[in-house]
PDB file of C-alpha atoms in Angstrom:
ATOM      1  CA  GLY O 398    -103.076  96.040 149.277  1.00  0.00           C
ATOM      2  CA  GLU O 399    -106.218  95.682 147.233  1.00  0.00           C
ATOM      3  CA  ASP O 400    -106.290  93.187 144.402  1.00  0.00           C
ATOM      4  CA  VAL O 401    -109.163  92.242 142.120  1.00  0.00           C
ATOM      5  CA  GLU O 402    -108.889  89.146 139.939  1.00  0.00           C
ATOM      6  CA  GLN O 403    -110.921  87.969 136.987  1.00  0.00           C
ATOM      7  CA  SER O 404    -110.522  85.471 134.185  1.00  0.00           C
ATOM      8  CA  LEU O 405    -109.496  87.143 130.942  1.00  0.00           C
ATOM      9  CA  PHE O 406    -111.864  85.326 128.585  1.00  0.00           C
ATOM     10  CA  LEU O 407    -115.284  83.641 128.552  1.00  0.00           C
ATOM     11  CA  SER O 408    -117.187  82.196 125.596  1.00  0.00           C
ATOM     12  CA  VAL O 409    -120.892  81.423 125.806  1.00  0.00           C
ATOM     13  CA  ARG O 410    -123.480  80.243 123.297  1.00  0.00           C
ATOM     14  CA  GLU O 411    -126.235  82.667 122.403  1.00  0.00           C
ATOM     15  CA  GLY O 412    -129.259  82.054 124.601  1.00  0.00           C
ATOM     16  CA  ASP O 413    -127.272  80.427 127.414  1.00  0.00           C
ATOM     17  CA  SER O 414    -126.447  82.085 130.720  1.00  0.00           C
ATOM     18  CA  SER O 415    -123.067  83.761 131.209  1.00  0.00           C
ATOM     19  CA  VAL O 416    -121.418  83.790 134.616  1.00  0.00           C
ATOM     20  CA  ILE O 417    -118.471  86.095 135.132  1.00  0.00           C
ATOM     21  CA  ASN O 418    -116.542  85.672 138.361  1.00  0.00           C
ATOM     22  CA  CYS O 419    -114.369  87.999 140.384  1.00  0.00           C
ATOM     23  CA  THR O 420    -112.406  87.735 143.614  1.00  0.00           C
ATOM     24  CA  TYR O 421    -111.229  90.650 145.701  1.00  0.00           C
ATOM     25  CA  THR O 422    -109.078  91.069 148.761  1.00  0.00           C
ATOM     26  CA  ASP O 423    -110.327  94.103 150.687  1.00  0.00           C
ATOM     27  CA  SER O 424    -112.886  92.874 153.208  1.00  0.00           C
ATOM     28  CA  SER O 425    -113.808  96.466 154.080  1.00  0.00           C
ATOM     29  CA  SER O 426    -115.042  97.283 150.552  1.00  0.00           C
ATOM     30  CA  THR O 427    -118.289  99.240 150.675  1.00  0.00           C
ATOM     31  CA  TYR O 428    -119.590  98.813 147.145  1.00  0.00           C
ATOM     32  CA  LEU O 429    -118.742  96.363 144.394  1.00  0.00           C
ATOM     33  CA  TYR O 430    -119.412  97.129 140.760  1.00  0.00           C
ATOM     34  CA  TRP O 431    -119.693  95.622 137.343  1.00  0.00           C
ATOM     35  CA  TYR O 432    -118.756  97.887 134.462  1.00  0.00           C
ATOM     36  CA  LYS O 433    -119.197  97.017 130.789  1.00  0.00           C
ATOM     37  CA  GLN O 434    -116.885  98.181 127.995  1.00  0.00           C
ATOM     38  CA  GLU O 435    -118.107  97.812 124.426  1.00  0.00           C
ATOM     39  CA  PRO O 436    -115.644  98.042 121.519  1.00  0.00           C
ATOM     40  CA  GLY O 437    -114.296 101.543 121.019  1.00  0.00           C
ATOM     41  CA  ALA O 438    -116.038 102.892 124.096  1.00  0.00           C
ATOM     42  CA  GLY O 439    -115.267 103.686 127.689  1.00  0.00           C
ATOM     43  CA  LEU O 440    -116.574 101.781 130.671  1.00  0.00           C
ATOM     44  CA  GLN O 441    -120.238 102.059 131.570  1.00  0.00           C
ATOM     45  CA  LEU O 442    -121.712 101.099 134.928  1.00  0.00           C
ATOM     46  CA  LEU O 443    -123.832  97.984 134.500  1.00  0.00           C
ATOM     47  CA  THR O 444    -124.813  97.305 138.086  1.00  0.00           C
ATOM     48  CA  TYR O 445    -123.507  97.537 141.625  1.00  0.00           C
ATOM     49  CA  ILE O 446    -124.121  95.934 145.000  1.00  0.00           C
ATOM     50  CA  PHE O 447    -123.722  97.305 148.488  1.00  0.00           C
ATOM     51  CA  SER O 448    -121.584  95.199 150.762  1.00  0.00           C
ATOM     52  CA  ASN O 449    -124.409  94.355 153.174  1.00  0.00           C
ATOM     53  CA  MET O 450    -126.351  92.597 150.413  1.00  0.00           C
ATOM     54  CA  ASP O 451    -125.733  89.127 149.038  1.00  0.00           C
ATOM     55  CA  MET O 452    -127.829  89.295 145.894  1.00  0.00           C
ATOM     56  CA  LYS O 453    -129.177  91.870 143.503  1.00  0.00           C
ATOM     57  CA  GLN O 454    -131.333  91.219 140.446  1.00  0.00           C
ATOM     58  CA  ASP O 455    -132.020  93.611 137.617  1.00  0.00           C
ATOM     59  CA  GLN O 456    -133.840  92.157 134.592  1.00  0.00           C
ATOM     60  CA  ARG O 457    -131.385  89.695 132.967  1.00  0.00           C
ATOM     61  CA  LEU O 458    -128.604  90.514 135.430  1.00  0.00           C
ATOM     62  CA  THR O 459    -128.036  88.794 138.771  1.00  0.00           C
ATOM     63  CA  VAL O 460    -125.196  89.802 141.056  1.00  0.00           C
ATOM     64  CA  LEU O 461    -124.125  87.458 143.845  1.00  0.00           C
ATOM     65  CA  LEU O 462    -121.806  88.546 146.632  1.00  0.00           C
ATOM     66  CA  ASN O 463    -120.108  86.110 149.002  1.00  0.00           C
ATOM     67  CA  LYS O 464    -118.336  88.288 151.548  1.00  0.00           C
ATOM     68  CA  LYS O 465    -116.846  85.368 153.425  1.00  0.00           C
ATOM     69  CA  ASP O 466    -115.025  84.159 150.311  1.00  0.00           C
ATOM     70  CA  LYS O 467    -114.644  87.687 148.856  1.00  0.00           C
ATOM     71  CA  HIS O 468    -116.269  86.476 145.659  1.00  0.00           C
ATOM     72  CA  LEU O 469    -118.503  88.443 143.318  1.00  0.00           C
ATOM     73  CA  SER O 470    -120.286  87.090 140.271  1.00  0.00           C
ATOM     74  CA  LEU O 471    -122.384  88.482 137.452  1.00  0.00           C
ATOM     75  CA  ARG O 472    -124.907  86.238 135.742  1.00  0.00           C
ATOM     76  CA  ILE O 473    -126.396  87.326 132.440  1.00  0.00           C
ATOM     77  CA  ALA O 474    -129.465  85.302 131.513  1.00  0.00           C
ATOM     78  CA  ASP O 475    -130.357  84.566 127.874  1.00  0.00           C
ATOM     79  CA  THR O 476    -127.066  85.979 126.584  1.00  0.00           C
ATOM     80  CA  GLN O 477    -127.395  87.964 123.359  1.00  0.00           C
ATOM     81  CA  THR O 478    -124.859  89.090 120.759  1.00  0.00           C
ATOM     82  CA  GLY O 479    -125.159  92.619 122.148  1.00  0.00           C
ATOM     83  CA  ASP O 480    -123.716  91.358 125.420  1.00  0.00           C
ATOM     84  CA  SER O 481    -120.319  90.894 123.742  1.00  0.00           C
ATOM     85  CA  ALA O 482    -118.011  93.217 125.665  1.00  0.00           C
ATOM     86  CA  ILE O 483    -115.363  93.377 128.357  1.00  0.00           C
ATOM     87  CA  TYR O 484    -116.790  93.203 131.874  1.00  0.00           C
ATOM     88  CA  PHE O 485    -114.820  94.818 134.698  1.00  0.00           C
ATOM     89  CA  CYS O 486    -115.270  94.023 138.352  1.00  0.00           C
ATOM     90  CA  ALA O 487    -114.366  96.822 140.764  1.00  0.00           C
ATOM     91  CA  GLU O 488    -114.329  97.315 144.511  1.00  0.00           C
ATOM     92  CA  ARG O 489    -114.588 100.587 146.359  1.00  0.00           C
ATOM     93  CA  ALA O 490    -112.485 101.338 149.396  1.00  0.00           C
ATOM     94  CA  PRO O 491    -114.178 102.510 152.603  1.00  0.00           C
ATOM     95  CA  PHE O 492    -115.384 106.057 153.174  1.00  0.00           C
ATOM     96  CA  GLY O 493    -112.545 108.552 153.255  1.00  0.00           C
ATOM     97  CA  ASN O 494    -110.529 106.890 150.480  1.00  0.00           C
ATOM     98  CA  GLU O 495    -113.126 105.994 147.927  1.00  0.00           C
ATOM     99  CA  LYS O 496    -111.067 105.104 144.927  1.00  0.00           C
ATOM    100  CA  LEU O 497    -112.080 102.124 142.816  1.00  0.00           C
ATOM    101  CA  THR O 498    -109.809  99.148 142.260  1.00  0.00           C
ATOM    102  CA  PHE O 499    -110.558  97.372 139.006  1.00  0.00           C
ATOM    103  CA  GLY O 500    -109.763  93.903 137.735  1.00  0.00           C
ATOM    104  CA  THR O 501    -108.312  93.034 134.325  1.00  0.00           C
ATOM    105  CA  GLY O 502    -111.717  92.701 132.738  1.00  0.00           C
ATOM    106  CA  THR O 503    -113.281  89.530 131.277  1.00  0.00           C
ATOM    107  CA  ARG O 504    -113.847  89.510 127.531  1.00  0.00           C
ATOM    108  CA  LEU O 505    -117.208  87.827 126.866  1.00  0.00           C
ATOM    109  CA  THR O 506    -117.586  86.311 123.414  1.00  0.00           C
ATOM    110  CA  ILE O 507    -120.957  85.077 122.206  1.00  0.00           C
ATOM    111  CA  ILE O 508    -121.012  82.001 119.981  1.00  0.00           C
ATOM    112  CA  PRO O 509    -123.967  82.059 117.519  1.00  0.00           C
TER     113      PRO O 509
ATOM    114  CA  GLU M 763    -122.233 117.353 123.748  1.00  0.00           C
ATOM    115  CA  THR M 764    -123.131 115.218 126.694  1.00  0.00           C
ATOM    116  CA  GLY M 765    -121.205 112.955 129.036  1.00  0.00           C
ATOM    117  CA  VAL M 766    -117.437 112.697 128.988  1.00  0.00           C
ATOM    118  CA  THR M 767    -115.496 113.423 125.812  1.00  0.00           C
ATOM    119  CA  GLN M 768    -111.841 112.809 125.060  1.00  0.00           C
ATOM    120  CA  THR M 769    -109.585 114.074 122.277  1.00  0.00           C
ATOM    121  CA  PRO M 770    -107.814 112.888 120.312  1.00  0.00           C
ATOM    122  CA  ARG M 771    -109.246 109.393 119.986  1.00  0.00           C
ATOM    123  CA  HIS M 772    -105.994 108.067 118.548  1.00  0.00           C
ATOM    124  CA  LEU M 773    -102.450 109.377 118.926  1.00  0.00           C
ATOM    125  CA  VAL M 774     -99.146 108.115 117.581  1.00  0.00           C
ATOM    126  CA  MET M 775     -96.043 109.801 118.903  1.00  0.00           C
ATOM    127  CA  GLY M 776     -92.314 109.345 118.983  1.00  0.00           C
ATOM    128  CA  MET M 777     -90.387 109.086 122.211  1.00  0.00           C
ATOM    129  CA  THR M 778     -89.101 112.652 121.942  1.00  0.00           C
ATOM    130  CA  ASN M 779     -92.464 114.275 121.210  1.00  0.00           C
ATOM    131  CA  LYS M 780     -94.618 116.324 123.560  1.00  0.00           C
ATOM    132  CA  LYS M 781     -98.357 115.894 123.273  1.00  0.00           C
ATOM    133  CA  SER M 782    -101.454 116.424 125.409  1.00  0.00           C
ATOM    134  CA  LEU M 783    -104.625 114.458 125.951  1.00  0.00           C
ATOM    135  CA  LYS M 784    -107.803 116.371 126.674  1.00  0.00           C
ATOM    136  CA  CYS M 785    -110.866 115.357 128.631  1.00  0.00           C
ATOM    137  CA  GLU M 786    -114.055 117.352 129.072  1.00  0.00           C
ATOM    138  CA  GLN M 787    -117.101 116.478 131.129  1.00  0.00           C
ATOM    139  CA  HIS M 788    -120.505 118.072 130.643  1.00  0.00           C
ATOM    140  CA  LEU M 789    -122.084 116.554 133.751  1.00  0.00           C
ATOM    141  CA  GLY M 790    -121.333 119.195 136.369  1.00  0.00           C
ATOM    142  CA  HIS M 791    -119.154 116.757 138.312  1.00  0.00           C
ATOM    143  CA  ASN M 792    -116.531 117.732 140.866  1.00  0.00           C
ATOM    144  CA  ALA M 793    -114.126 114.790 140.611  1.00  0.00           C
ATOM    145  CA  MET M 794    -112.119 113.668 137.585  1.00  0.00           C
ATOM    146  CA  TYR M 795    -109.787 110.730 137.027  1.00  0.00           C
ATOM    147  CA  TRP M 796    -107.137 109.442 134.609  1.00  0.00           C
ATOM    148  CA  TYR M 797    -106.844 105.675 134.117  1.00  0.00           C
ATOM    149  CA  LYS M 798    -104.486 103.575 132.014  1.00  0.00           C
ATOM    150  CA  GLN M 799    -105.867 100.452 130.316  1.00  0.00           C
ATOM    151  CA  SER M 800    -103.299  97.926 129.104  1.00  0.00           C
ATOM    152  CA  ALA M 801    -104.029  94.490 127.696  1.00  0.00           C
ATOM    153  CA  LYS M 802    -104.276  91.730 130.310  1.00  0.00           C
ATOM    154  CA  LYS M 803    -103.609  94.126 133.190  1.00  0.00           C
ATOM    155  CA  PRO M 804    -106.024  95.627 135.717  1.00  0.00           C
ATOM    156  CA  LEU M 805    -107.333  99.058 134.922  1.00  0.00           C
ATOM    157  CA  GLU M 806    -104.789 101.342 136.580  1.00  0.00           C
ATOM    158  CA  LEU M 807    -105.733 104.565 138.364  1.00  0.00           C
ATOM    159  CA  MET M 808    -103.182 107.286 137.589  1.00  0.00           C
ATOM    160  CA  PHE M 809    -104.480 110.589 138.964  1.00  0.00           C
ATOM    161  CA  VAL M 810    -107.487 111.904 140.845  1.00  0.00           C
ATOM    162  CA  TYR M 811    -108.685 115.499 140.982  1.00  0.00           C
ATOM    163  CA  SER M 812    -111.346 116.858 143.280  1.00  0.00           C
ATOM    164  CA  LEU M 813    -112.510 120.448 142.819  1.00  0.00           C
ATOM    165  CA  GLU M 814    -109.480 121.072 140.599  1.00  0.00           C
ATOM    166  CA  GLU M 815    -107.048 119.918 143.265  1.00  0.00           C
ATOM    167  CA  ARG M 816    -104.942 116.800 142.733  1.00  0.00           C
ATOM    168  CA  VAL M 817    -105.659 114.372 145.544  1.00  0.00           C
ATOM    169  CA  GLU M 818    -103.954 111.249 144.295  1.00  0.00           C
ATOM    170  CA  ASN M 819    -100.903 110.430 142.223  1.00  0.00           C
ATOM    171  CA  ASN M 820    -100.423 106.685 142.026  1.00  0.00           C
ATOM    172  CA  SER M 821     -96.635 106.614 141.631  1.00  0.00           C
ATOM    173  CA  VAL M 822     -96.938 107.713 138.029  1.00  0.00           C
ATOM    174  CA  PRO M 823     -93.664 108.633 136.260  1.00  0.00           C
ATOM    175  CA  SER M 824     -93.049 112.340 135.837  1.00  0.00           C
ATOM    176  CA  ARG M 825     -93.212 112.008 132.043  1.00  0.00           C
ATOM    177  CA  PHE M 826     -97.001 112.103 132.649  1.00  0.00           C
ATOM    178  CA  SER M 827     -98.142 115.498 133.913  1.00  0.00           C
ATOM    179  CA  PRO M 828    -101.834 116.145 134.649  1.00  0.00           C
ATOM    180  CA  GLU M 829    -103.527 119.511 134.667  1.00  0.00           C
ATOM    181  CA  CYS M 830    -107.023 120.461 135.783  1.00  0.00           C
ATOM    182  CA  PRO M 831    -107.687 124.142 134.946  1.00  0.00           C
ATOM    183  CA  ASN M 832    -111.347 123.931 135.975  1.00  0.00           C
ATOM    184  CA  SER M 833    -113.807 121.295 137.097  1.00  0.00           C
ATOM    185  CA  SER M 834    -114.912 120.522 133.528  1.00  0.00           C
ATOM    186  CA  HIS M 835    -111.517 119.974 131.919  1.00  0.00           C
ATOM    187  CA  LEU M 836    -108.648 117.613 132.560  1.00  0.00           C
ATOM    188  CA  PHE M 837    -105.445 117.297 130.578  1.00  0.00           C
ATOM    189  CA  LEU M 838    -102.645 114.757 130.523  1.00  0.00           C
ATOM    190  CA  HIS M 839     -99.403 116.195 129.191  1.00  0.00           C
ATOM    191  CA  LEU M 840     -97.008 113.634 127.742  1.00  0.00           C
ATOM    192  CA  HIS M 841     -93.248 114.066 127.369  1.00  0.00           C
ATOM    193  CA  THR M 842     -90.473 111.623 126.414  1.00  0.00           C
ATOM    194  CA  LEU M 843     -92.676 108.579 126.673  1.00  0.00           C
ATOM    195  CA  GLN M 844     -91.518 104.980 126.315  1.00  0.00           C
ATOM    196  CA  PRO M 845     -93.007 102.285 124.075  1.00  0.00           C
ATOM    197  CA  GLU M 846     -94.408 100.532 127.170  1.00  0.00           C
ATOM    198  CA  ASP M 847     -96.588 103.611 127.754  1.00  0.00           C
ATOM    199  CA  SER M 848     -98.665 102.601 124.723  1.00  0.00           C
ATOM    200  CA  ALA M 849    -102.163 101.957 126.056  1.00  0.00           C
ATOM    201  CA  LEU M 850    -105.720 103.251 126.140  1.00  0.00           C
ATOM    202  CA  TYR M 851    -105.972 106.282 128.435  1.00  0.00           C
ATOM    203  CA  LEU M 852    -109.392 106.733 129.945  1.00  0.00           C
ATOM    204  CA  CYS M 853    -110.798 109.780 131.637  1.00  0.00           C
ATOM    205  CA  ALA M 854    -113.686 109.531 134.084  1.00  0.00           C
ATOM    206  CA  SER M 855    -115.710 111.836 136.302  1.00  0.00           C
ATOM    207  CA  SER M 856    -118.009 111.437 139.291  1.00  0.00           C
ATOM    208  CA  GLN M 857    -120.297 113.790 141.173  1.00  0.00           C
ATOM    209  CA  ASP M 858    -117.895 114.054 144.079  1.00  0.00           C
ATOM    210  CA  LEU M 859    -114.835 112.228 145.344  1.00  0.00           C
ATOM    211  CA  HIS M 860    -116.551 111.291 148.590  1.00  0.00           C
ATOM    212  CA  SER M 861    -120.154 110.215 148.490  1.00  0.00           C
ATOM    213  CA  GLY M 862    -122.568 108.335 150.683  1.00  0.00           C
ATOM    214  CA  GLY M 863    -124.077 106.694 147.633  1.00  0.00           C
ATOM    215  CA  TYR M 864    -122.634 104.399 145.001  1.00  0.00           C
ATOM    216  CA  ASN M 865    -120.920 107.361 143.335  1.00  0.00           C
ATOM    217  CA  GLU M 866    -120.919 106.162 139.746  1.00  0.00           C
ATOM    218  CA  GLN M 867    -117.938 107.038 137.600  1.00  0.00           C
ATOM    219  CA  PHE M 868    -118.689 108.068 134.021  1.00  0.00           C
ATOM    220  CA  PHE M 869    -116.009 107.247 131.484  1.00  0.00           C
ATOM    221  CA  GLY M 870    -114.968 108.819 128.230  1.00  0.00           C
ATOM    222  CA  PRO M 871    -114.193 106.656 125.170  1.00  0.00           C
ATOM    223  CA  GLY M 872    -110.450 106.911 125.727  1.00  0.00           C
ATOM    224  CA  THR M 873    -107.413 107.933 123.711  1.00  0.00           C
ATOM    225  CA  ARG M 874    -105.526 105.052 122.081  1.00  0.00           C
ATOM    226  CA  LEU M 875    -101.863 106.041 122.433  1.00  0.00           C
ATOM    227  CA  THR M 876     -99.050 104.399 120.508  1.00  0.00           C
ATOM    228  CA  VAL M 877     -95.463 105.350 121.316  1.00  0.00           C
ATOM    229  CA  LEU M 878     -92.931 104.453 118.641  1.00  0.00           C
TER     230      LEU M 878
END
């Protein structure tokens, strides 16, 4: 079955880059996502990548996808205090059964 | 109101109580979802509704009973829960269940449930 794994915690100094990693098991995933959850809020889509891409950049965010190793990463450049949140990796099953499988979430803490 | 709203935001109940969680989406979406978020565990999909019809029940105990009276509202009825059911219950919606695009799910803020 599908399984998505992430580290539970990451601490980064303000101004440094944060790299959050994720591994998944379903090689037929169509889309992979990063959702952000701020305190007291639900999840919000941060970015996504289609499975035929290996990189996507959006301002301070860079997503890297290694399909061979089933590894997804999210890099946040110039990390700010407002980036403190839980970041969830998710994979989407192929067309016809398009539920999302989420990881545990990685809690990103910014050190001033 | 906009987006996805959930009420109540916090709920404390005893094991013999009956309570309901409510979710409402103001986005005109056709698919709605219930998730359970527990500490240090993956976000767990519980139920999926598409056009008011339940299309997925992920082996959820019968003490959780969903209801979708129309495409804008989703309920989760709770009965004789256990302390291990304490968690954050998140509702989400998407335009459709099946989509050729990235089909973003929009989440509500959740209901923090504590079972004593």
